[in-house]
Structure formats: C-alpha cells, structure tokens
Amino acid sequence: MVRITEDLVRKRAEHNEGDISSLEEVSLHQQDVERIENLDKWCRDLKILYLQSNLIPRIENVSRLKKLEYLNLALNNVERVENLEGCESLQKLDLTVNFVGELTSIECLCELFNFEELYLTGNPCTEYEGYRQYVIATLTHLKRLDGQEVDKSERIMAIQDLPQLRKKIVKQQEQYKRKREAEKAEEEEKDRKKKEKEKQKKERKPGFDGRWYTDINVDDVSTKENSCKDKEIELKKVREDAEKEQEFWDETVPYTPESRIKVHEHMQECRKRDEGDDKEKEPKRERRLIAEDGRPLNVNEGRVNFGLTEDEDNNKFVLDVAVYRHMDTSLLDVDVQPTYVRVSLKGKLLQLALDDEVLPDSSSAKRSQTTGHLLIDMPKAKPMLKPVTPKETKKATINTKSKEINSDQISRETLEIDPNANTQVDFGNIIKDRLDKATAPLGSKVQKKFEERPNSEDFVDDPDVPPLM
C-alpha cells in the first residue's frame, strides 16, 4: 500500500521550493495511492489537487481544505460522493471512470454555492434513466455536467419532475447495489478456490530443485546430467509463467474495483520479477573512486556538465556543476577533501582530482535559484607567491644656482595656454559693469548710476531757463 507521506509531498512540491505549508497546487497522480490522508493537516492552502490514476476507494480527509477549488479523482475506485460538505470553495469535481453507483450521494454538494462543474462520465450511474435531469435538478448551482452546459429551460423542467425522478433513481440504485454484492461474493469465492489450489501445489511440490530424492547421500548422477536437468526445469518454469500470464489476460471478468486492484497487483509482480531478472543478468558494476596507489580518480557517473577553473587572483579553485534546474536540493551532497572534491546528485557521483591542496573548512557551496547550477569555492592551502612591485624612491637633490632644492619641492607644470588656468573661476568678475549695491530681489529693476558730464567752457548757467526733462 502506497501512502501519502511528507517526503512524497515535498518531492511533488519542487515548484514551491519544497515548502508544503503554503502549497496551493499538488499533483499526486499515478502514484498507486490507496487512501487520501494528511493533506488536510499539511497543506491547508491547497486550491488544486490532482489524484487521478490511483486506487483510492473513497473520498475522505478533505473537508478541512476550505480553499480547495478543483479536485481530480478520475480513474480511481470511488463508489459514492461523500465528505465534501466542508470544501466551501469547491468549483469543479472530476470523477471520470470510477464506480459511482449511488447517485443520490451527490446531494452532499447542494450546500456548496461555488460548485459549477461535475464530471461523472464512465460511472455506472450515468446509465440510469433520468440521470442528467436528476443531477441538474438536485444541484441548482451547476453550470456544466460532463462537459455540457446546463440550460435554464432544461433545469426548470427537471425541477418540476424531481420527485418522480428521485424515485426512479433510488430503484435503479437498489438493483445496482444487489449486483455489486453478487460480484463481491463471486470474487471472494474465486479467491478462496485459488488459494486452495496453490496450497495443494505446495504440498505436492518436490525438492528445492524440482526433483524427488530417495537418498541425498547417493551421488548416482553426473554433474553434466544435473546441469541438463536444471536447464530443463528452468525452461519449464518459464513456460509455466508465460502460460499463467496469457491465462490471466485472456480471462473475462467484469470491470469492478476488485478486478482493477488485481490487475494492478499482477502488473507489480511482473515488474518486480523483471527487475529481479535484470539484476541477476547484469551484475552491478563495482564503483572505483580511489586508485591502488591512493590517487583520487576522476568519475562522472551522471554525465553532468561541469567547469573547474583556477582563480589566480583569489588563489582558489571554482567548480561550476550544471545541476538540473528542478532537482530538489535535498538530493545533493558535497564533500570537499584536500586533494579532491566529490558531488552526489541523486546517488550519481561526480569526483574530480585537484592539482593543489585546498582548505575543506574554508570551502563553500552555493546554488543558483534561477539556473540551478551548483557553485563550489575551494581556497588553496598554500598561498601563491607574487612578484613584489618596487616602490618609488625619492630623487636625488639637484643643485641649482648654489641652492639645494629637493625633488619633493619641485612642482610638475603641465602645458597650459594660461598659467592661471588651474585656478578657480571667479564668477563675480564675469560682468564688467559690476554694481556697487547688492543684487535686487527678483522682479525689481535696478537703475544704473550715471556720472554727469563736465560743462563746456562757454556754458552759462541762466536761472531763467527751465531744466531739460
């Protein structure tokens, strides 16, 4: 039995960086899950839940998912609609190809005012007379049923005939219920007979190699004959397995939850048997990481792209591993040693030998959130020797005109048009006509003070003459 565990949910929540408490969408399809559990405790914010192609027999443990909008349970073993009254935000429910025979169980969806779409295609209840009319009359908020829109006139007519429709549906449900009980009894009888037959075979089974022995101490058969008999027994076993396989698939059985579970179990057995045969035929290759003389070997089992560079300026090695972008960080492991670095990616090793020794304690590993690449910084143990740049020494003193002038006192002169070009600009002397008074406020006019021209020699100041205006 496959259960919904925290590790399984975290693996399916890589798009949310492995955080399941704030998860809004999760896909658990084709995981052979046999029960809905724990999601209402771990993922309270779920809006979309995919559980199709599993072996779930009933709807349970979802009533506390108040934000759930879409629940997909297609291709499961659900026989009735139940435990959805608490899903206040539910808008769409997909139960395609299940075993829903109790059609009146959809009445638990009546109080969900946001519910709009329901898919029951491939269920036994769809063969009932008046199936569609009963569903659209019972669920007054429904807008689409099995992919077809519900008309207002269709709903009005269905509501008028609802009491009679319900009686018909209940009668047909009772008939289907009796049929299912007969199928279950028949299936139990088959299982009982099959177990008795297997028990009889085990009681008549010969020794460990398929042969009967009267005295195990008497070695009357040569090793060559024994090997031939072993091959014959092996071939006989292969033929028997092939016949059983063909017989299983040729057997005509009704499509029921029990037959679906048997098919699933049979396929699992075949898969395990094939995996066991492959392991026996192909022995696992021995992993060599260290040579006989103690040197670390270069190994790349996952065949991932990488780049190992030497940063001379910072005296360190930098390893860039092209990790798959959507791989969970919990599947990575880094081990830095003085002479090599080892990275484990989901069990596949990448090991690289280093030319110089590094400091494992000072090394660091970071992962990019955009590309997914893994960056490992490994400082070298020995410092790199660099040539020392000579310092500038003071020039010797120069005797000029019997005076000693130090080189520090000599100022460098640059070629300029004006020797005073390096001085700051005096913005106050840009205008030649400088006013004596302070600058007037904005919007006011300042009158210039004009000097009077001196009078000419023949000027006569006559008081009777009025002044010029």
Coordinates of C-alpha atoms in Angstrom, one line a residue:
M1 CA 0.0 0.0 0.0
V2 CA 1.4 3.4 -1.1
R3 CA 0.7 6.1 1.5
I4 CA 0.9 9.9 1.1
T5 CA 4.0 10.8 3.2
E6 CA 5.6 14.1 3.8
D7 CA 8.6 13.1 1.6
L8 CA 6.3 12.3 -1.3
V9 CA 4.5 15.7 -1.0
R10 CA 7.8 17.6 -0.8
K11 CA 9.1 15.9 -3.9
R12 CA 6.0 16.9 -5.8
A13 CA 6.3 20.5 -4.4
E14 CA 9.6 21.4 -6.1
H15 CA 7.9 24.3 -7.8
N16 CA 7.2 25.8 -4.4
E17 CA 10.8 25.2 -3.2
G18 CA 9.7 22.2 -1.1
D19 CA 7.5 24.3 1.2
I20 CA 4.3 22.3 1.8
S21 CA 2.6 24.7 4.3
S22 CA 1.9 27.3 1.6
L23 CA 1.4 24.9 -1.2
E24 CA -1.6 25.8 -3.5
E25 CA -1.3 23.0 -6.1
V26 CA 0.0 19.5 -5.9
S27 CA -0.1 16.5 -8.3
L28 CA -0.1 13.0 -6.9
H29 CA -1.3 11.2 -10.0
Q30 CA -0.1 7.7 -10.9
Q31 CA 1.5 7.0 -7.5
D32 CA -0.6 3.9 -6.6
V33 CA -2.1 5.8 -3.7
E34 CA -4.8 3.8 -1.9
R35 CA -6.0 6.5 0.6
I36 CA -6.3 10.2 0.9
E37 CA -4.6 11.3 4.1
N38 CA -2.5 14.0 5.8
L39 CA -3.1 16.7 3.1
D40 CA -5.7 18.5 5.2
K41 CA -3.1 18.8 8.0
W42 CA 0.0 19.8 6.0
C43 CA -1.5 21.8 3.0
R44 CA -4.3 23.9 4.3
D45 CA -4.0 26.4 1.4
L46 CA -4.5 23.8 -1.3
K47 CA -6.5 25.1 -4.3
I48 CA -5.9 22.4 -6.9
L49 CA -5.4 18.7 -6.0
Y50 CA -4.7 16.0 -8.7
L51 CA -5.2 12.4 -7.6
Q52 CA -6.1 10.7 -10.8
S53 CA -5.0 7.2 -11.9
N54 CA -4.7 5.8 -8.4
L55 CA -6.5 3.1 -6.3
I56 CA -8.5 5.4 -4.0
P57 CA -11.8 3.7 -2.9
R58 CA -13.5 6.6 -1.1
I59 CA -13.3 10.4 -0.7
E60 CA -12.1 11.3 2.8
N61 CA -9.9 13.7 4.8
V62 CA -10.5 16.7 2.5
S63 CA -13.3 18.5 4.4
R64 CA -10.8 20.9 6.1
L65 CA -9.4 22.2 2.8
K66 CA -11.5 25.4 2.8
K67 CA -9.7 26.9 -0.2
L68 CA -9.9 23.8 -2.4
E69 CA -11.3 24.8 -5.9
Y70 CA -10.6 21.7 -8.1
L71 CA -10.4 18.1 -7.1
N72 CA -9.5 15.5 -9.7
L73 CA -10.2 11.9 -8.8
A74 CA -10.5 10.4 -12.3
L75 CA -9.6 6.7 -12.8
N76 CA -10.0 5.6 -9.2
N77 CA -12.3 3.2 -7.3
V78 CA -14.7 5.7 -5.8
E79 CA -18.2 4.3 -5.3
R80 CA -20.0 7.3 -3.8
V81 CA -19.7 11.1 -3.4
E82 CA -19.1 12.0 0.3
N83 CA -17.2 14.1 2.8
L84 CA -17.1 17.2 0.6
E85 CA -19.5 19.4 2.7
G86 CA -16.6 21.4 4.2
C87 CA -15.0 22.3 0.9
E88 CA -16.6 25.7 0.7
S89 CA -14.7 27.0 -2.3
L90 CA -15.0 23.8 -4.4
Q91 CA -15.9 24.7 -8.0
K92 CA -15.0 21.6 -10.0
L93 CA -15.1 17.8 -9.3
D94 CA -13.8 15.2 -11.7
L95 CA -14.9 11.6 -11.1
T96 CA -14.4 10.3 -14.6
V97 CA -14.2 6.5 -14.9
N98 CA -14.9 5.5 -11.3
F99 CA -17.6 3.2 -9.9
V100 CA -20.2 5.7 -8.5
G101 CA -23.5 3.8 -8.4
E102 CA -25.1 5.7 -5.6
L103 CA -26.2 8.7 -7.5
T104 CA -28.2 10.2 -4.6
S105 CA -24.9 10.8 -2.8
I106 CA -24.4 13.9 -4.9
E107 CA -26.9 15.6 -2.6
C108 CA -24.0 16.4 -0.3
L109 CA -22.9 19.0 -2.9
C110 CA -26.1 21.0 -2.6
E111 CA -24.8 23.5 0.0
L112 CA -21.6 24.3 -2.0
F113 CA -22.7 27.6 -3.6
N114 CA -19.5 27.9 -5.7
F115 CA -19.8 24.5 -7.2
E116 CA -20.2 24.7 -11.0
E117 CA -18.7 21.7 -12.8
L118 CA -19.2 17.9 -12.3
Y119 CA -17.8 15.0 -14.4
L120 CA -19.3 11.5 -13.9
T121 CA -18.5 10.1 -17.4
G122 CA -17.8 6.4 -17.3
N123 CA -19.6 5.7 -14.0
P124 CA -22.4 3.1 -13.6
C125 CA -24.8 5.9 -12.5
T126 CA -24.7 7.5 -16.0
E127 CA -26.6 4.6 -17.4
Y128 CA -29.6 5.2 -15.1
E129 CA -32.8 6.5 -16.7
G130 CA -33.2 10.2 -15.9
Y131 CA -29.6 10.6 -14.7
R132 CA -28.9 14.0 -16.2
Q133 CA -32.3 15.5 -15.3
Y134 CA -31.9 14.4 -11.7
V135 CA -28.4 15.8 -11.3
I136 CA -29.2 19.3 -12.7
A137 CA -32.4 19.5 -10.7
T138 CA -30.6 18.5 -7.5
L139 CA -27.5 20.8 -7.9
T140 CA -29.2 24.1 -8.7
H141 CA -25.8 25.9 -9.0
L142 CA -24.3 23.5 -11.5
K143 CA -23.4 25.1 -14.9
R144 CA -21.7 22.2 -16.7
L145 CA -22.3 18.4 -16.4
D146 CA -19.9 16.0 -18.2
G147 CA -18.7 18.9 -20.3
Q148 CA -22.1 20.0 -21.5
E149 CA -23.6 23.3 -20.4
V150 CA -26.9 23.3 -18.5
D151 CA -29.8 25.4 -20.0
K152 CA -32.2 27.2 -17.8
S153 CA -35.2 25.7 -19.5
E154 CA -33.7 22.2 -19.0
R155 CA -33.3 22.8 -15.3
I156 CA -36.8 24.2 -14.9
M157 CA -38.3 21.1 -16.5
A158 CA -36.1 18.8 -14.4
I159 CA -37.0 20.5 -11.1
Q160 CA -40.7 20.0 -11.9
D161 CA -40.2 16.2 -12.3
L162 CA -37.7 15.9 -9.4
P163 CA -39.8 13.8 -7.0
Q164 CA -40.6 11.2 -9.7
L165 CA -37.0 11.2 -11.0
R166 CA -35.7 10.6 -7.5
K167 CA -37.9 7.5 -7.1
K168 CA -36.6 6.1 -10.4
I169 CA -33.0 6.7 -9.4
V170 CA -33.5 5.0 -6.0
K171 CA -34.9 1.9 -7.6
Q172 CA -32.1 1.6 -10.1
Q173 CA -29.6 2.2 -7.3
E174 CA -31.0 -0.7 -5.3
Q175 CA -30.7 -3.0 -8.4
Y176 CA -27.0 -1.9 -8.9
K177 CA -26.4 -2.5 -5.1
R178 CA -27.6 -6.1 -5.3
K179 CA -25.5 -6.6 -8.4
R180 CA -22.4 -5.4 -6.6
E181 CA -23.0 -7.6 -3.7
A182 CA -23.2 -10.6 -6.0
E183 CA -20.0 -9.6 -7.8
K184 CA -18.2 -9.3 -4.4
A185 CA -19.4 -12.7 -3.3
E186 CA -18.3 -14.2 -6.7
E187 CA -14.9 -12.6 -6.4
E188 CA -14.4 -13.9 -2.8
E189 CA -15.3 -17.4 -4.0
K190 CA -12.7 -17.2 -6.8
D191 CA -10.0 -16.1 -4.4
R192 CA -10.8 -18.9 -2.0
K193 CA -10.6 -21.6 -4.7
K194 CA -7.3 -20.1 -6.0
K195 CA -5.8 -20.2 -2.5
E196 CA -6.8 -23.8 -2.1
K197 CA -5.3 -24.8 -5.4
E198 CA -2.0 -23.0 -4.5
K199 CA -1.9 -24.8 -1.2
Q200 CA -2.3 -28.2 -2.8
K201 CA 0.5 -27.4 -5.2
K202 CA 2.8 -26.5 -2.4
E203 CA 2.0 -29.8 -0.6
R204 CA 2.9 -31.9 -3.7
K205 CA 6.0 -29.8 -4.5
P206 CA 9.3 -31.7 -4.8
G207 CA 12.7 -30.7 -3.5
F208 CA 14.4 -27.3 -3.9
D209 CA 15.5 -28.1 -7.5
G210 CA 12.2 -29.7 -8.6
R211 CA 13.3 -33.3 -8.2
W212 CA 12.4 -36.1 -5.8
Y213 CA 15.2 -37.7 -3.7
T214 CA 15.2 -41.1 -2.1
D215 CA 18.7 -40.8 -0.6
I216 CA 20.6 -37.5 -0.8
N217 CA 23.9 -39.1 0.1
V218 CA 24.0 -41.3 -3.0
D219 CA 25.6 -39.4 -5.9
D220 CA 24.5 -41.5 -8.8
V221 CA 24.1 -38.7 -11.3
S222 CA 27.0 -37.0 -13.0
T223 CA 27.4 -33.2 -12.9
K224 CA 26.7 -33.0 -16.7
E225 CA 23.3 -34.7 -16.3
N226 CA 22.4 -32.4 -13.3
S227 CA 23.1 -29.2 -15.3
C228 CA 20.9 -30.5 -18.2
K229 CA 18.1 -31.2 -15.8
D230 CA 18.5 -27.8 -14.2
K231 CA 18.1 -26.2 -17.6
E232 CA 15.0 -28.2 -18.3
I233 CA 13.5 -27.2 -15.0
E234 CA 14.3 -23.5 -15.7
L235 CA 12.7 -23.7 -19.2
K236 CA 9.7 -25.4 -17.8
K237 CA 9.3 -22.7 -15.2
V238 CA 9.5 -20.0 -17.9
R239 CA 6.8 -21.8 -19.9
E240 CA 4.5 -22.0 -16.9
D241 CA 4.9 -18.3 -16.2
A242 CA 4.1 -17.4 -19.8
E243 CA 1.0 -19.6 -19.7
K244 CA -0.1 -18.0 -16.5
E245 CA 0.4 -14.6 -17.9
Q246 CA -1.6 -15.4 -21.1
E247 CA -4.3 -17.1 -19.0
F248 CA -4.6 -14.0 -16.7
W249 CA -5.1 -11.6 -19.6
D250 CA -7.5 -13.9 -21.6
E251 CA -9.8 -14.4 -18.6
T252 CA -13.1 -12.5 -19.0
V253 CA -14.0 -10.6 -15.8
P254 CA -16.4 -7.7 -15.1
Y255 CA -14.9 -4.3 -14.6
T256 CA -15.1 -3.8 -10.9
P257 CA -12.9 -2.2 -8.2
E258 CA -11.7 -5.7 -7.2
S259 CA -10.7 -6.6 -10.8
R260 CA -8.8 -3.3 -11.2
I261 CA -6.9 -3.9 -8.0
K262 CA -6.0 -7.5 -9.2
V263 CA -4.7 -6.1 -12.5
H264 CA -2.6 -3.6 -10.6
E265 CA -1.1 -6.3 -8.3
H266 CA -0.4 -8.6 -11.2
M267 CA 1.5 -5.8 -13.0
Q268 CA 3.5 -5.1 -9.9
E269 CA 4.5 -8.7 -9.6
C270 CA 5.6 -8.8 -13.2
R271 CA 7.6 -5.6 -12.8
K272 CA 9.4 -7.0 -9.7
R273 CA 10.1 -10.3 -11.5
D274 CA 11.6 -8.4 -14.5
E275 CA 13.7 -6.2 -12.2
G276 CA 15.0 -9.3 -10.4
D277 CA 15.9 -11.0 -13.7
D278 CA 17.8 -7.9 -14.9
K279 CA 19.7 -7.7 -11.6
E280 CA 20.7 -11.3 -11.9
K281 CA 21.8 -11.0 -15.6
E282 CA 23.6 -7.7 -15.2
P283 CA 25.7 -7.6 -12.0
K284 CA 26.2 -4.1 -10.7
R285 CA 29.5 -2.6 -11.8
E286 CA 32.0 -2.1 -9.0
R287 CA 32.5 1.6 -8.2
R288 CA 36.1 2.7 -8.0
L289 CA 36.9 6.1 -6.6
I290 CA 40.5 5.7 -5.4
A291 CA 43.3 4.1 -7.3
E292 CA 45.5 1.4 -5.8
D293 CA 48.3 3.9 -5.1
G294 CA 45.9 6.2 -3.3
R295 CA 45.3 8.8 -6.0
P296 CA 41.7 10.0 -6.4
L297 CA 40.1 9.2 -9.8
N298 CA 38.0 11.4 -11.9
V299 CA 34.5 10.0 -12.0
N300 CA 31.3 11.3 -13.7
E301 CA 28.5 8.8 -13.3
G302 CA 25.6 11.1 -14.0
R303 CA 27.4 12.6 -17.1
V304 CA 26.6 16.1 -16.0
N305 CA 28.3 19.2 -17.4
F306 CA 30.8 21.0 -15.2
G307 CA 33.6 23.5 -15.3
L308 CA 36.6 23.6 -13.0
T309 CA 38.6 26.8 -13.1
E310 CA 41.5 28.2 -11.2
D311 CA 41.1 31.8 -9.9
E312 CA 44.7 33.0 -9.6
D313 CA 43.7 36.5 -8.2
N314 CA 41.9 35.0 -5.2
N315 CA 44.1 31.9 -5.0
K316 CA 41.2 29.3 -5.2
F317 CA 39.5 26.7 -7.3
V318 CA 35.9 27.2 -8.6
L319 CA 33.8 24.3 -9.6
D320 CA 30.5 25.0 -11.5
V321 CA 28.2 22.0 -11.8
A322 CA 25.2 22.2 -14.1
V323 CA 22.7 20.6 -11.8
Y324 CA 19.2 20.1 -13.2
R325 CA 17.1 23.1 -12.5
H326 CA 14.1 21.3 -11.0
M327 CA 16.2 18.8 -8.9
D328 CA 15.5 19.2 -5.2
T329 CA 18.5 20.5 -3.2
S330 CA 18.0 17.7 -0.6
L331 CA 19.2 15.2 -3.3
L332 CA 22.6 16.9 -3.5
D333 CA 25.6 16.3 -1.3
V334 CA 29.1 17.9 -1.4
D335 CA 32.3 16.5 0.1
V336 CA 35.5 18.6 -0.2
Q337 CA 38.8 16.9 0.7
P338 CA 42.3 18.4 0.4
T339 CA 43.1 16.6 -2.8
Y340 CA 39.6 16.1 -4.4
V341 CA 36.0 17.2 -4.5
R342 CA 33.0 14.9 -4.6
V343 CA 29.4 15.8 -5.5
S344 CA 26.5 13.4 -5.2
L345 CA 23.5 14.1 -7.5
K346 CA 20.6 11.7 -6.6
G347 CA 23.1 8.9 -5.9
K348 CA 25.3 9.6 -9.0
L349 CA 28.8 10.7 -8.1
L350 CA 31.0 13.4 -9.7
Q351 CA 34.5 13.3 -8.4
L352 CA 37.4 15.5 -9.6
A353 CA 41.1 15.4 -8.5
L354 CA 42.7 18.7 -7.7
D355 CA 46.2 19.8 -8.7
D356 CA 46.9 21.6 -5.4
E357 CA 45.7 21.0 -1.9
V358 CA 42.7 23.1 -0.7
L359 CA 41.2 24.0 2.6
P360 CA 38.0 22.0 3.2
D361 CA 36.9 24.0 6.2
S362 CA 37.1 27.3 4.3
S363 CA 35.2 26.0 1.2
S364 CA 31.7 27.0 0.4
A365 CA 28.9 25.7 -1.8
K366 CA 26.0 27.8 -3.2
R367 CA 23.2 27.1 -5.6
S368 CA 21.6 29.5 -8.1
Q369 CA 17.8 29.9 -7.8
T370 CA 17.5 30.8 -11.5
T371 CA 19.7 28.3 -13.3
G372 CA 20.0 25.6 -10.6
H373 CA 23.8 25.4 -11.0
L374 CA 26.0 24.5 -8.0
L375 CA 29.0 26.7 -7.4
I376 CA 31.8 25.4 -5.1
D377 CA 34.6 27.8 -3.9
M378 CA 37.7 26.0 -2.6
P379 CA 40.6 28.2 -1.3
K380 CA 44.1 26.8 -1.8
A381 CA 46.1 25.7 1.2
K382 CA 49.4 27.2 0.0
P383 CA 49.5 31.0 -0.7
M384 CA 50.6 32.0 -4.2
L385 CA 53.9 33.8 -4.4
K386 CA 53.6 37.0 -6.5
P387 CA 56.4 39.3 -7.6
V388 CA 56.7 42.4 -5.4
T389 CA 56.3 45.7 -7.2
P390 CA 59.2 48.2 -6.4
K391 CA 58.2 51.3 -4.5
E392 CA 59.1 54.8 -5.9
T393 CA 62.2 56.2 -4.3
K394 CA 62.9 59.9 -3.8
K395 CA 65.0 61.6 -6.4
A396 CA 68.4 62.9 -5.5
T397 CA 68.7 66.6 -4.7
I398 CA 69.7 69.0 -7.5
N399 CA 72.0 71.9 -7.0
T400 CA 70.8 74.9 -8.9
K401 CA 72.5 78.3 -8.6
S402 CA 74.2 77.1 -5.4
K403 CA 70.9 76.3 -3.7
E404 CA 69.8 72.8 -2.8
I405 CA 66.2 72.0 -4.0
N406 CA 64.6 68.7 -3.0
S407 CA 62.6 66.8 -5.6
D408 CA 59.5 66.9 -3.3
Q409 CA 59.6 70.7 -3.7
I410 CA 59.7 70.6 -7.5
S411 CA 56.1 71.0 -8.8
R412 CA 55.2 69.5 -12.0
E413 CA 54.0 72.0 -14.6
T414 CA 51.6 71.0 -17.3
L415 CA 51.4 72.6 -20.7
E416 CA 48.6 75.2 -20.5
I417 CA 47.8 78.3 -22.5
D418 CA 47.3 80.4 -19.4
P419 CA 49.4 79.7 -16.3
N420 CA 46.4 80.7 -14.2
A421 CA 44.1 78.1 -15.9
N422 CA 44.1 75.8 -12.9
T423 CA 42.7 78.5 -10.6
Q424 CA 39.1 78.5 -9.9
V425 CA 36.8 80.8 -12.0
D426 CA 35.7 84.0 -10.2
F427 CA 32.1 84.1 -11.2
G428 CA 31.8 87.6 -9.6
N429 CA 34.1 89.2 -12.2
I430 CA 32.4 87.8 -15.3
I431 CA 30.3 91.0 -15.8
K432 CA 32.4 94.2 -16.3
D433 CA 29.8 96.6 -15.1
R434 CA 29.6 95.5 -11.6
L435 CA 27.0 97.1 -9.4
D436 CA 28.1 98.6 -6.1
K437 CA 24.9 97.7 -4.4
A438 CA 23.7 94.2 -3.6
T439 CA 21.6 92.4 -6.2
A440 CA 17.9 93.4 -6.1
P441 CA 15.1 90.9 -5.5
L442 CA 13.6 89.0 -8.4
G443 CA 11.1 91.1 -10.4
S444 CA 12.6 94.5 -9.4
K445 CA 14.6 96.8 -11.7
V446 CA 17.9 98.3 -10.7
Q447 CA 18.8 101.7 -12.1
K448 CA 22.4 102.3 -13.1
K449 CA 24.2 105.3 -11.6
F450 CA 25.4 107.6 -14.4
E451 CA 28.2 110.2 -14.0
E452 CA 27.5 113.8 -15.0
R453 CA 29.5 115.1 -18.0
P454 CA 31.5 118.2 -17.2
N455 CA 30.3 121.6 -18.6
S456 CA 32.0 123.2 -21.5
E457 CA 34.0 126.4 -21.1
D458 CA 31.3 128.7 -22.8
F459 CA 28.5 127.3 -20.6
V460 CA 26.3 129.9 -18.9
D461 CA 24.0 128.9 -16.2
D462 CA 20.9 131.0 -16.7
P463 CA 18.4 130.5 -13.9
D464 CA 15.5 131.7 -16.1
V465 CA 16.0 128.8 -18.5
P466 CA 13.9 125.8 -17.2
P467 CA 15.7 122.5 -16.9
L468 CA 15.6 119.8 -19.6
M469 CA 13.1 117.0 -18.8

